[in-house]
Coordinates of C-alpha atoms in Angstrom, one line a residue:
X148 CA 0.0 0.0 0.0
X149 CA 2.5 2.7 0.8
X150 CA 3.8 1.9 -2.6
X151 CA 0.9 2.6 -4.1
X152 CA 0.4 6.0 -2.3
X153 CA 3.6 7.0 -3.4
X154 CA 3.1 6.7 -6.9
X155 CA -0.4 7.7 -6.7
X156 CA -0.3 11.5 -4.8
X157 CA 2.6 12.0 -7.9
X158 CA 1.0 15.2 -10.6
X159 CA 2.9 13.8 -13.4
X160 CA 1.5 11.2 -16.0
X161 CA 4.3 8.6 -16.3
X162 CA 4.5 4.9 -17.8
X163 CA 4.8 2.1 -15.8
X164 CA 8.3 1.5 -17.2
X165 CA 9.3 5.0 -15.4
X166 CA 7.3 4.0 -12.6
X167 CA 9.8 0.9 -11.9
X168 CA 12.8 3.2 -12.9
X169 CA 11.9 5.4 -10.6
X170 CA 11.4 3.3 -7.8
X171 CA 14.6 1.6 -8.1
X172 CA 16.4 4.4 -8.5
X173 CA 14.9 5.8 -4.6
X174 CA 15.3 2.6 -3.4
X175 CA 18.9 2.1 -4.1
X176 CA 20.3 5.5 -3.4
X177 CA 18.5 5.7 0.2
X178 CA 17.1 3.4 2.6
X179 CA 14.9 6.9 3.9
X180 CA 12.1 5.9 1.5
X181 CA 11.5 2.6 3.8
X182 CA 10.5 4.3 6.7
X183 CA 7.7 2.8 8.9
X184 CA 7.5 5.5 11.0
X185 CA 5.1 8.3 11.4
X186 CA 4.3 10.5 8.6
X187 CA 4.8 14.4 9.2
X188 CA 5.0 16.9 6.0
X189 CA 7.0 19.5 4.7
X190 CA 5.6 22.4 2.9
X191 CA 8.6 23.2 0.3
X192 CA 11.7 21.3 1.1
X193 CA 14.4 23.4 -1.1
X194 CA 17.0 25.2 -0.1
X195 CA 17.5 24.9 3.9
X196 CA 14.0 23.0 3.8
X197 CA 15.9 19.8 2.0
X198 CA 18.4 19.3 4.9
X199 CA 14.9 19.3 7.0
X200 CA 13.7 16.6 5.2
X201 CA 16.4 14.8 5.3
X202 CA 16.9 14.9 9.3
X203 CA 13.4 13.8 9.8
X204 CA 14.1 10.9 7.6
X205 CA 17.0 9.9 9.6
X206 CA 14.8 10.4 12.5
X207 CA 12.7 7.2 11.4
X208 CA 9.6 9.5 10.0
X209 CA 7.8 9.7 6.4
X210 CA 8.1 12.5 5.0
X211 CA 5.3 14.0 2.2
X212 CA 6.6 16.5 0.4
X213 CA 3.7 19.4 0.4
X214 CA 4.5 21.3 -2.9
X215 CA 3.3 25.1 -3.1
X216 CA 4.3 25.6 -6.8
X217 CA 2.4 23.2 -9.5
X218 CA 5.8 22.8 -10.8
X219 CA 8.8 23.2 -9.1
X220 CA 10.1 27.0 -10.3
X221 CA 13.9 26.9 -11.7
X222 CA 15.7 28.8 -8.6
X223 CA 14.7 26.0 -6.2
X224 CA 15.0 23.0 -8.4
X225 CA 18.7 22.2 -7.6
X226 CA 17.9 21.6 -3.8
X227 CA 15.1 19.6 -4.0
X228 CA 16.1 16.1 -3.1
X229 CA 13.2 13.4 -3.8
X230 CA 14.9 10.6 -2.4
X231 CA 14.2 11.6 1.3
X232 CA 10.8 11.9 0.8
X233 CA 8.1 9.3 0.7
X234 CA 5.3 11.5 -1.7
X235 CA 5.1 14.5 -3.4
X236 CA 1.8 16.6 -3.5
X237 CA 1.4 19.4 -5.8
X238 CA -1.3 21.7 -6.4
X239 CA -3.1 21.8 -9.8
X240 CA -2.7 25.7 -9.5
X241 CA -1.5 28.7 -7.6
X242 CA -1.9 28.5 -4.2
X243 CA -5.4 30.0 -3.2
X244 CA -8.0 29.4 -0.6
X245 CA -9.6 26.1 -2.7
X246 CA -5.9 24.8 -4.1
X247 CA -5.9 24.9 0.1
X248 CA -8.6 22.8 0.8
X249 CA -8.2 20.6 -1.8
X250 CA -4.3 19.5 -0.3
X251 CA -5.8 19.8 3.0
X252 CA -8.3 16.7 1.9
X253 CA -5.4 15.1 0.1
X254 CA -3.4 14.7 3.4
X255 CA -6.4 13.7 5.3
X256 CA -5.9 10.2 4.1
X257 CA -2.9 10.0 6.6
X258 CA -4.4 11.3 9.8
X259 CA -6.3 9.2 12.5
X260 CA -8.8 7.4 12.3
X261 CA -7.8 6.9 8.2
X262 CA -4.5 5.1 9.2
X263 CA -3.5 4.2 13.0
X264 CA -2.8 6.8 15.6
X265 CA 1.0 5.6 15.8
X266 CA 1.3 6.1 12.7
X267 CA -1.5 9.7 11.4
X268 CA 0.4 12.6 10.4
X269 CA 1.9 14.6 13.5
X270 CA 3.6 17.5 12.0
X271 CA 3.6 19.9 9.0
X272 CA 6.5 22.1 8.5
X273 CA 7.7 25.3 6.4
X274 CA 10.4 24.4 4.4
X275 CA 11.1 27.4 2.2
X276 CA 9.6 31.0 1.7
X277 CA 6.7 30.3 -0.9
X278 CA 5.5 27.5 1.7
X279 CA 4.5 29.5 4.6
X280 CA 0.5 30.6 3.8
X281 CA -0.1 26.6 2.5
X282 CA 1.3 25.7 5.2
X283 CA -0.4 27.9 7.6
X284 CA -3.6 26.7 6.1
X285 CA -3.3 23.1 6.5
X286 CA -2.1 23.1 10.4
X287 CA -5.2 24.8 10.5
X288 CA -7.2 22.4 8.6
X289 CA -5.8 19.4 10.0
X290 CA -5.8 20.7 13.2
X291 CA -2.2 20.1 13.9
X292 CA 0.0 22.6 15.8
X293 CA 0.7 25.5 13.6
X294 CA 0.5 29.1 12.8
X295 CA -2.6 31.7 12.5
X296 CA -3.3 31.8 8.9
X297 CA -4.9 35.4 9.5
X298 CA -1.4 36.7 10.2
X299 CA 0.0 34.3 7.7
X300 CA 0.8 37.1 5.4
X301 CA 3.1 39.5 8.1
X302 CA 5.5 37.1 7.9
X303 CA 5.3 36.7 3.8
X304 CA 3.9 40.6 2.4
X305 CA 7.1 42.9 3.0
X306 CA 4.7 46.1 3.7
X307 CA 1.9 43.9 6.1
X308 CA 4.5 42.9 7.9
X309 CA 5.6 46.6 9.2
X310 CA 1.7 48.0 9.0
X311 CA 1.8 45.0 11.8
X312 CA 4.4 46.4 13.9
X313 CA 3.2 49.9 13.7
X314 CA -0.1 48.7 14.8
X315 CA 1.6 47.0 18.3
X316 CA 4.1 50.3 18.5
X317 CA 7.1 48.4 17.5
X318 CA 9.4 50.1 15.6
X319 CA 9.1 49.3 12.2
X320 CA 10.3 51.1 8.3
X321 CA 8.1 53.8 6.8
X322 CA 6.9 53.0 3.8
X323 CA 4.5 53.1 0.9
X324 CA 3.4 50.0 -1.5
X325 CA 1.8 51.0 -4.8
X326 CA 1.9 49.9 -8.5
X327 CA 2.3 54.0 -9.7
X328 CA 5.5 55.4 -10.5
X329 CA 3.9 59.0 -9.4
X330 CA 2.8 57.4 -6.1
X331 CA 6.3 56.1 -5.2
X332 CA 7.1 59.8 -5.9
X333 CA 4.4 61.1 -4.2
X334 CA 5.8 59.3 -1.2
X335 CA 9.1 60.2 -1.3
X336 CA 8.2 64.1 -1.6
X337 CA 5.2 64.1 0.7
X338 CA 4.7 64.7 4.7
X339 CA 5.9 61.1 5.7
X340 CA 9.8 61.2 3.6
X341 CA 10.0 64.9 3.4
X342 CA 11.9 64.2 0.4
X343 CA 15.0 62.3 2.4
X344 CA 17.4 60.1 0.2
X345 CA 18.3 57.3 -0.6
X346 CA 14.9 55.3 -0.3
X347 CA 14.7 51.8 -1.3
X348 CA 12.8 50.3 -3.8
X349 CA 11.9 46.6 -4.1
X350 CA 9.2 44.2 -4.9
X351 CA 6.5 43.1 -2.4
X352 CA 7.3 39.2 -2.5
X353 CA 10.8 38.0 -3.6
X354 CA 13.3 36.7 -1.4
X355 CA 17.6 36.6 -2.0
X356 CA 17.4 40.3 -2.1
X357 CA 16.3 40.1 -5.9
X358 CA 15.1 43.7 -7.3
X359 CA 16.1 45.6 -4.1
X360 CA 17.5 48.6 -5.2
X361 CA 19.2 51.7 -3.1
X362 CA 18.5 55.3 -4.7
X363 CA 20.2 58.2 -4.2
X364 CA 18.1 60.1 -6.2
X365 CA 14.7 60.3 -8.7
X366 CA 16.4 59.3 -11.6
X367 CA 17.4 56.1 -10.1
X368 CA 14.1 55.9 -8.4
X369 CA 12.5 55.8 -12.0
X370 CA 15.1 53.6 -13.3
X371 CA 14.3 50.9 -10.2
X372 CA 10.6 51.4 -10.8
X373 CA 11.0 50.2 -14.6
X374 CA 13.0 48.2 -13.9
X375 CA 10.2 46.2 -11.4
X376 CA 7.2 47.2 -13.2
X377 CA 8.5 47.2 -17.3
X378 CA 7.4 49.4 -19.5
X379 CA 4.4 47.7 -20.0
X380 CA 2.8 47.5 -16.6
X381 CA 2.9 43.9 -16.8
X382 CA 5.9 43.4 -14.3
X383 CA 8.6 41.6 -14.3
X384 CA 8.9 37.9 -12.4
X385 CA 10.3 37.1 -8.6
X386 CA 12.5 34.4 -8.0
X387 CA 9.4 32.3 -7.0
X388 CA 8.5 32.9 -10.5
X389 CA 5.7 35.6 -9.7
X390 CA 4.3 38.6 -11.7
X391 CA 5.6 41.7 -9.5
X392 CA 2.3 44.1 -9.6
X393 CA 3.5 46.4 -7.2
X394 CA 6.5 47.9 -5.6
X395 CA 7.3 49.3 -2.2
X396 CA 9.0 52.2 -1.4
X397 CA 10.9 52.4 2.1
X398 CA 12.8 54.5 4.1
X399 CA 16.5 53.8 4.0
X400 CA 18.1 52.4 7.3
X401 CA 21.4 54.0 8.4
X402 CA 23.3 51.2 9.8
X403 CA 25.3 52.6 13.4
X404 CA 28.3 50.7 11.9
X405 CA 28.0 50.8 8.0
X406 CA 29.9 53.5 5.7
X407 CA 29.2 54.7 2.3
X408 CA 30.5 51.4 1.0
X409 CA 30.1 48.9 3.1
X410 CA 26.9 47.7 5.3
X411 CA 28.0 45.9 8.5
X412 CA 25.0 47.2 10.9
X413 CA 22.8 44.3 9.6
X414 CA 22.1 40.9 11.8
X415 CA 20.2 38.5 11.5
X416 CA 17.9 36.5 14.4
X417 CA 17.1 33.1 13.1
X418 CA 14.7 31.2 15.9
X419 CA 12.5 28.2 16.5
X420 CA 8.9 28.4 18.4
X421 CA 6.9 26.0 20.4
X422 CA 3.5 26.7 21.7
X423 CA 4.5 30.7 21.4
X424 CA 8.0 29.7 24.1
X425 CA 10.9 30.9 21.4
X426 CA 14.8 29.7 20.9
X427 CA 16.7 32.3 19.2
X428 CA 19.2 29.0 17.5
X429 CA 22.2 31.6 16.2
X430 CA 22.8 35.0 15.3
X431 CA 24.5 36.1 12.2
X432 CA 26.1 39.7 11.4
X433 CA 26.0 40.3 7.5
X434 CA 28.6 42.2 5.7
X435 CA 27.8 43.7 2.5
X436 CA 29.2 45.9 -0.3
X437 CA 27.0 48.8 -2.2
X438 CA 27.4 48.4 -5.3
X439 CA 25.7 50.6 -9.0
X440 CA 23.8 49.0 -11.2
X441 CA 23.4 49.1 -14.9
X442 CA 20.4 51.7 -14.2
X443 CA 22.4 54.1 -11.9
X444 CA 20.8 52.7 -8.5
X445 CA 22.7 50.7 -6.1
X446 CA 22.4 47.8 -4.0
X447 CA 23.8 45.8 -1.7
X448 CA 25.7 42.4 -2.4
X449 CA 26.9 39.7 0.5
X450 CA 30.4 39.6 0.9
X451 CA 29.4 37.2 4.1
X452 CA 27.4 36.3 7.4
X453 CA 29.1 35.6 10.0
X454 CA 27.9 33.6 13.6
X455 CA 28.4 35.3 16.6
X456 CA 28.5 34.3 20.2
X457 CA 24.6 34.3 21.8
X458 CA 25.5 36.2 25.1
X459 CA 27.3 39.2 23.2
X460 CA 26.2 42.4 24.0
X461 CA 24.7 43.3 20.5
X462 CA 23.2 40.0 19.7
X463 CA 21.2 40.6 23.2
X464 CA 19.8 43.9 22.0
X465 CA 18.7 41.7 18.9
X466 CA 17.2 39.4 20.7
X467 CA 14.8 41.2 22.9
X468 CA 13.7 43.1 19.5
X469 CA 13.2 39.8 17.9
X470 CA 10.8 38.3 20.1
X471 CA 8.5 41.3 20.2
X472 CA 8.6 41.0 16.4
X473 CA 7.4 37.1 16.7
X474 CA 4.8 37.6 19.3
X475 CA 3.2 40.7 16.7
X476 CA 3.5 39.0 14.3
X477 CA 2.2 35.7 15.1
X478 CA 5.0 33.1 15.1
X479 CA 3.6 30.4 17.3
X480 CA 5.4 27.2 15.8
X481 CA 8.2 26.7 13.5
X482 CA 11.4 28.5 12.4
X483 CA 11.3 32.2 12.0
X484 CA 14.5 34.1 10.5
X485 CA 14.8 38.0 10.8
X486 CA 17.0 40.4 9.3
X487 CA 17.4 43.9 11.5
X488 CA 19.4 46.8 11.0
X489 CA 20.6 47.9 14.0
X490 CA 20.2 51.9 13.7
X491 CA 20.6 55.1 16.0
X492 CA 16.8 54.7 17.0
X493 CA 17.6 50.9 18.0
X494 CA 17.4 48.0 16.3
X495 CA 14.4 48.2 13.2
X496 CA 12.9 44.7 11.7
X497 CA 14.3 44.9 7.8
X498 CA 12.1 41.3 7.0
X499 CA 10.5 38.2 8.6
X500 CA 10.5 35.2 7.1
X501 CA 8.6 32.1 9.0
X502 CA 10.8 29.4 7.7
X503 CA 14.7 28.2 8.3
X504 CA 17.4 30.5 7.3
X505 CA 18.3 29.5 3.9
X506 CA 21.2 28.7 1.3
X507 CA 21.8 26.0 3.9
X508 CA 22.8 28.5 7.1
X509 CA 21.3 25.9 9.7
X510 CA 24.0 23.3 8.4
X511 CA 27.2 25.9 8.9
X512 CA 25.3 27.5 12.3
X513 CA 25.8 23.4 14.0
X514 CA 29.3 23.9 13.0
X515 CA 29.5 27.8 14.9
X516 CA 26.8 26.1 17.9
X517 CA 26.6 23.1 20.1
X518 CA 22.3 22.5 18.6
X519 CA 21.6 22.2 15.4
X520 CA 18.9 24.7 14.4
X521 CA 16.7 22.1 12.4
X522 CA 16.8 19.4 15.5
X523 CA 15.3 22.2 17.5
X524 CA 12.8 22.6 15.2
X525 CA 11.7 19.1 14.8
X526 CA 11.9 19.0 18.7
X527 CA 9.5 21.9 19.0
X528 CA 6.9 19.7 17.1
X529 CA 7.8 15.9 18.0
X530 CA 9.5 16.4 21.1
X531 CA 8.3 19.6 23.3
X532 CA 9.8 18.0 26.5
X533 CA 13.7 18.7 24.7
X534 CA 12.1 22.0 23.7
X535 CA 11.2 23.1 26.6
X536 CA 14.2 21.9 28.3
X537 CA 16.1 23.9 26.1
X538 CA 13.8 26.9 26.6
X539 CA 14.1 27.2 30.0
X540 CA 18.1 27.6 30.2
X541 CA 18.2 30.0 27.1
X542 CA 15.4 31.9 28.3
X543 CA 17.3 32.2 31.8
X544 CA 21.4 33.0 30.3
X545 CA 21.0 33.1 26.8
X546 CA 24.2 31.2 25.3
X547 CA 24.5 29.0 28.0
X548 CA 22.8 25.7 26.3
X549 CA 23.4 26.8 23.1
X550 CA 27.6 27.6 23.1
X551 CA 29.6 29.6 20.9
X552 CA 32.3 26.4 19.2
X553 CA 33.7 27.9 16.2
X554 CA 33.6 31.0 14.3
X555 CA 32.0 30.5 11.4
X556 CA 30.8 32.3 8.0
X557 CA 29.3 31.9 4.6
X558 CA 31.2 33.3 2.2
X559 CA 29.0 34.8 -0.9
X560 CA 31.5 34.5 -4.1
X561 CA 31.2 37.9 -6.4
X562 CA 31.3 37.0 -10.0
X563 CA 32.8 40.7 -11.3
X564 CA 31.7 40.2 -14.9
X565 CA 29.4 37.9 -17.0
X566 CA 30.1 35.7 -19.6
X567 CA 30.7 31.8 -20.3
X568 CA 32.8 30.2 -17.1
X569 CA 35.5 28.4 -18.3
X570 CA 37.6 27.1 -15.4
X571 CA 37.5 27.4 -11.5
X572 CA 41.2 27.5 -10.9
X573 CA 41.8 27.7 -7.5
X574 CA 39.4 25.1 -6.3
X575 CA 41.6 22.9 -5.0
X576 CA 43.6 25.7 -2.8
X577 CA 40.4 26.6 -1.6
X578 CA 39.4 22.9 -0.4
X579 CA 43.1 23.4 1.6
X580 CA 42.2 26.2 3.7
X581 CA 42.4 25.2 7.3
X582 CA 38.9 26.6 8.1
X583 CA 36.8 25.1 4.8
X584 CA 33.8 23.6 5.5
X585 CA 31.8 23.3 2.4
X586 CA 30.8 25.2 -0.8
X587 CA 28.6 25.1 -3.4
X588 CA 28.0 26.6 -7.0
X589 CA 25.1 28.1 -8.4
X590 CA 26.7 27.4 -11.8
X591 CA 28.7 24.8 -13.6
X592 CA 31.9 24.9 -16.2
X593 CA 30.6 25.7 -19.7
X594 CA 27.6 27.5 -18.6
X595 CA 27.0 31.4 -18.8
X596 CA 27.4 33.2 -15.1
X597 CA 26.3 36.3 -14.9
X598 CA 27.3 39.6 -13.1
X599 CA 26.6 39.3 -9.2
X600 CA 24.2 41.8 -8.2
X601 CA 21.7 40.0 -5.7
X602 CA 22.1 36.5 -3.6
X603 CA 19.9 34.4 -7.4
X604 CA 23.2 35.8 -9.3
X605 CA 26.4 35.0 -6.7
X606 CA 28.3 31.9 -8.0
X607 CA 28.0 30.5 -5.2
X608 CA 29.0 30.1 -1.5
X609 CA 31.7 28.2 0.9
X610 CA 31.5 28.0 4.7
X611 CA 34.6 28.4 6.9
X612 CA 34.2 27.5 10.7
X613 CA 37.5 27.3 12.9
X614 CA 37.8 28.2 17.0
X615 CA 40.7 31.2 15.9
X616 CA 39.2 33.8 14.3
X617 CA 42.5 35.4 12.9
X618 CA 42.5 31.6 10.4
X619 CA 38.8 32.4 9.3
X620 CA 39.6 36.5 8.7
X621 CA 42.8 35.0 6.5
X622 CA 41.1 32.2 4.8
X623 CA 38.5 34.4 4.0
X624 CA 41.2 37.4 2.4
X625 CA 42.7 34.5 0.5
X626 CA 39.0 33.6 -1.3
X627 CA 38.6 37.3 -2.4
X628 CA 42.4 37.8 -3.4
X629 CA 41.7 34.7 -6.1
X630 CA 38.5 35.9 -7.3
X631 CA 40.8 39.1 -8.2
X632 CA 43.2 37.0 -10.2
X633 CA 40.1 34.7 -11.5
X634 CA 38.9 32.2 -9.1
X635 CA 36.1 32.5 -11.6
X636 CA 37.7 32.4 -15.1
X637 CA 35.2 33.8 -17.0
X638 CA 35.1 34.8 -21.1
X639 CA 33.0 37.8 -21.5
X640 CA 30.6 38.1 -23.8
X641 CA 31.6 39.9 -27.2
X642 CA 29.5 43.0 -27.0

């Protein structure tokens, strides 16, 4: 029978022949897919959502794979790994209040009394960005532990998320959403802006900082607008593959610590809830480098994140910020991850996410911690006892469960032109550094790379973790040194 479900919950018509292809090909490359154990479900395992998946096989469950895109968009394709996963569900359309309902009755088949109470579906989790109002629906539905789908969209819609916190009095980033170019202006010049540059201008759903532009002035305001909405009106698409119909408009956040250059006032507070009780997991400080694009605006690209200990003084001030931002905004289950800019007026949410950090941070913050992030969160669903356990120490000396081991960053590689890449020369130097971890490319040998401007068009990434700081800060000089001399060797395009 569990064969049979398998192949049966599948979108795609396929032959029989396929059928047995396929099944021999999960069955040889893992022994996951013969789990007996309870099912649970997770609502778009890519990116950081994949190594979830793959923990709560290890842990002996099921796992359905609860798809919120009818096809699996192109960004998120290379992390999806089928083998850890029992079934895959996809909706027959966007994601809407029926395409809901109808997955909702589609998982119903595994809950009690339609298969035994050992063995009914105990958990749904958010893997990835696009997953969180499915998957806020179906807790619902199914009446598992979950999220309030009514505030579902504070932690998705980048300007409902700060009308939220300027409803509770938290501080939050002024801004204006609209899909008219005289608006944005209207904004910027009227009683709320007075007219202040730069402002920032980026779409109302993406994610990897993808259309966020920084403009100094109206020209590049208009050229970031265009850009967004083309000429057209139409819009242009997200990384989730998503017509962009409006824009927002924000304030811009002077870091306390960033310069004209460089933004190093940024953190980010990535934390797992249970029953509304929060663990802040790890803390990360970004660094990043304004850079001008094509149109004349700027933005900012990742030169890296890097872990710091739990008990410092900043990532305190964080902390206390963060979990009023949970609490207004809802967060009563699940991983939550939460950029802040850490500003004269105190620290200011920049955007909440209620899923796992992703590009695979929970896998590098085990290596900086003594938890890993994603056994927490399985914990806060499966086992509330280690939760709670947990909770009550962090809650009483933050730092003191969850220890400071290594430090540890993810270093973005910066591709400085496009073109065809035709050798990665220093690879094998960089798989010498005392402090590598891991890396991974966005983009393979023969294949055309393009300039980096956002998080979809970096190269790629490698983690570094070692206790001395000093071999980490030189490991790290040594990366961007080759890139200068063509860690990336690239052939530009004739133009």
């Amino acid at each position: 029978m569990g064969l049979l479900l398998a192949f049966s919950v599948s979108a795609h018509a396929v032959s029989p022949l396929n059928v047995c292809a396929n099944w021999i090909a999960r069955a040889t490359t893992s022994h996951y897919w013969f789990n007996d154990g309870p099912y649970v479900a997770v609502v778009d395992p890519y990116s950081s959502g994949r190594y979830l998946a793959e923990r709560l096989t290890r842990r002996g469950y099921r796992v359905l794979a609860v798809h919120s895109f009818p096809e699996i968009v192109d960004a998120l394709k290379g992390s999806y790994r089928a083998r850890s996963v029992a079934a895959d569900f996809y909706p027959s359309a966007t994601i809407d209040v029926e395409q809901i309902e109808k997955m909702s009755d589609r998982l119903s088949r595994y809950t009690y009394p339609r298969v035994s109470r050992e063995k009914a579906l105990k958990a749904i989790f958010i893997g990835s960005e696009n997953g969180v109002v499915l998957g806020d629906g179906l807790t619902h539905l199914l009446h598992l532990p979950g999220n309030e789908p009514t505030l579902s969209l504070t932690k998705r819609d980048k300007a409902k998320m700060h009308e939220r916190l300027a409803l509770l009095g938290l501080a939050h980033i002024r801004h204006q959403r609209t899909n008219s170019l005289a608006k944005v202006l209207e904004w910027i010049y009227g009683p709320e802006n007075q007219g202040r540059f730069p402002v920032v201008i980026k779409p109302i759903d993406s994610a990897a900082t993808q259309g966020v532009s920084i403009c100094e002035t109206e020209d590049e305001v208009r050229a970031a607008f265009k850009d967004l909405m083309d000429v057209t009106g139409a819009g242009s698409r997200t990384v989730f593959n998503s017509r962009i119909s409006e824009v927002l408009v924000q304030e811009y956040l002077q870091g306390v610590d960033s310069t004209s250059t460089e933004e190093a006032s940024e953190y980010v507070v990535n934390t797992m809830s249970s029953n509304g009780r929060h663990i802040v997991t790890d803390i990360i400080r970004y660094r990043k480098l304004r850079v001008q694009r094509a149109n004349g605006s700027h933005t900012a690209i990742y030169l890296f994140d890097e872990f710091i200990p739990l008990n410092d003084p900043v990532a305190l001030e964080m902390r206390k910020y963060a979990l009023e931002v949970l609490d207004a905004t809802g967060v009563r289950y699940g991983a939550a991850h939460m950029e802040i800019m850490r500003t004269a007026r105190g620290p200011v949410l920049v955007e909440i996410g209620a899923r796992p950090a992703g590009s695979g941070i929970p896998e590098i913050a085990a290596r900086a911690y003594t938890h890993h992030p994603l056994d927490i969160m399985i914990d806060a669903y499966l086992n509330p006892d280690a939760f709670n356990d947990l909770w009550v120490t962090e809650t009483k000396l933050p730092g003191s469960s969850q220890r400071f081991l290594n430090h540890a960053r993810q270093v973005a590689f910066i591709a400085p032109n496009a073109g065809a890449l035709e050798a990665l020369p220093f690879l094998a130097e960089l798989k010498d550094l005392r402090s590598y971890v891991s890396h991974s490319f966005n983009f393979k040998v023969g294949e055309f790379i393009p300039l980096t401007e956002d998080l979809v068009t970096s190269p790629g990434h490698v983690e570094l973790a070692h206790p001395d700081p000093t071999v980490v800060e030189a490991d790290y000089q040594l990366i961007r040194k080759w890139e200068r001399q063509g860690f990336f060797r690239i052939r530009e395009r004739v133009k």
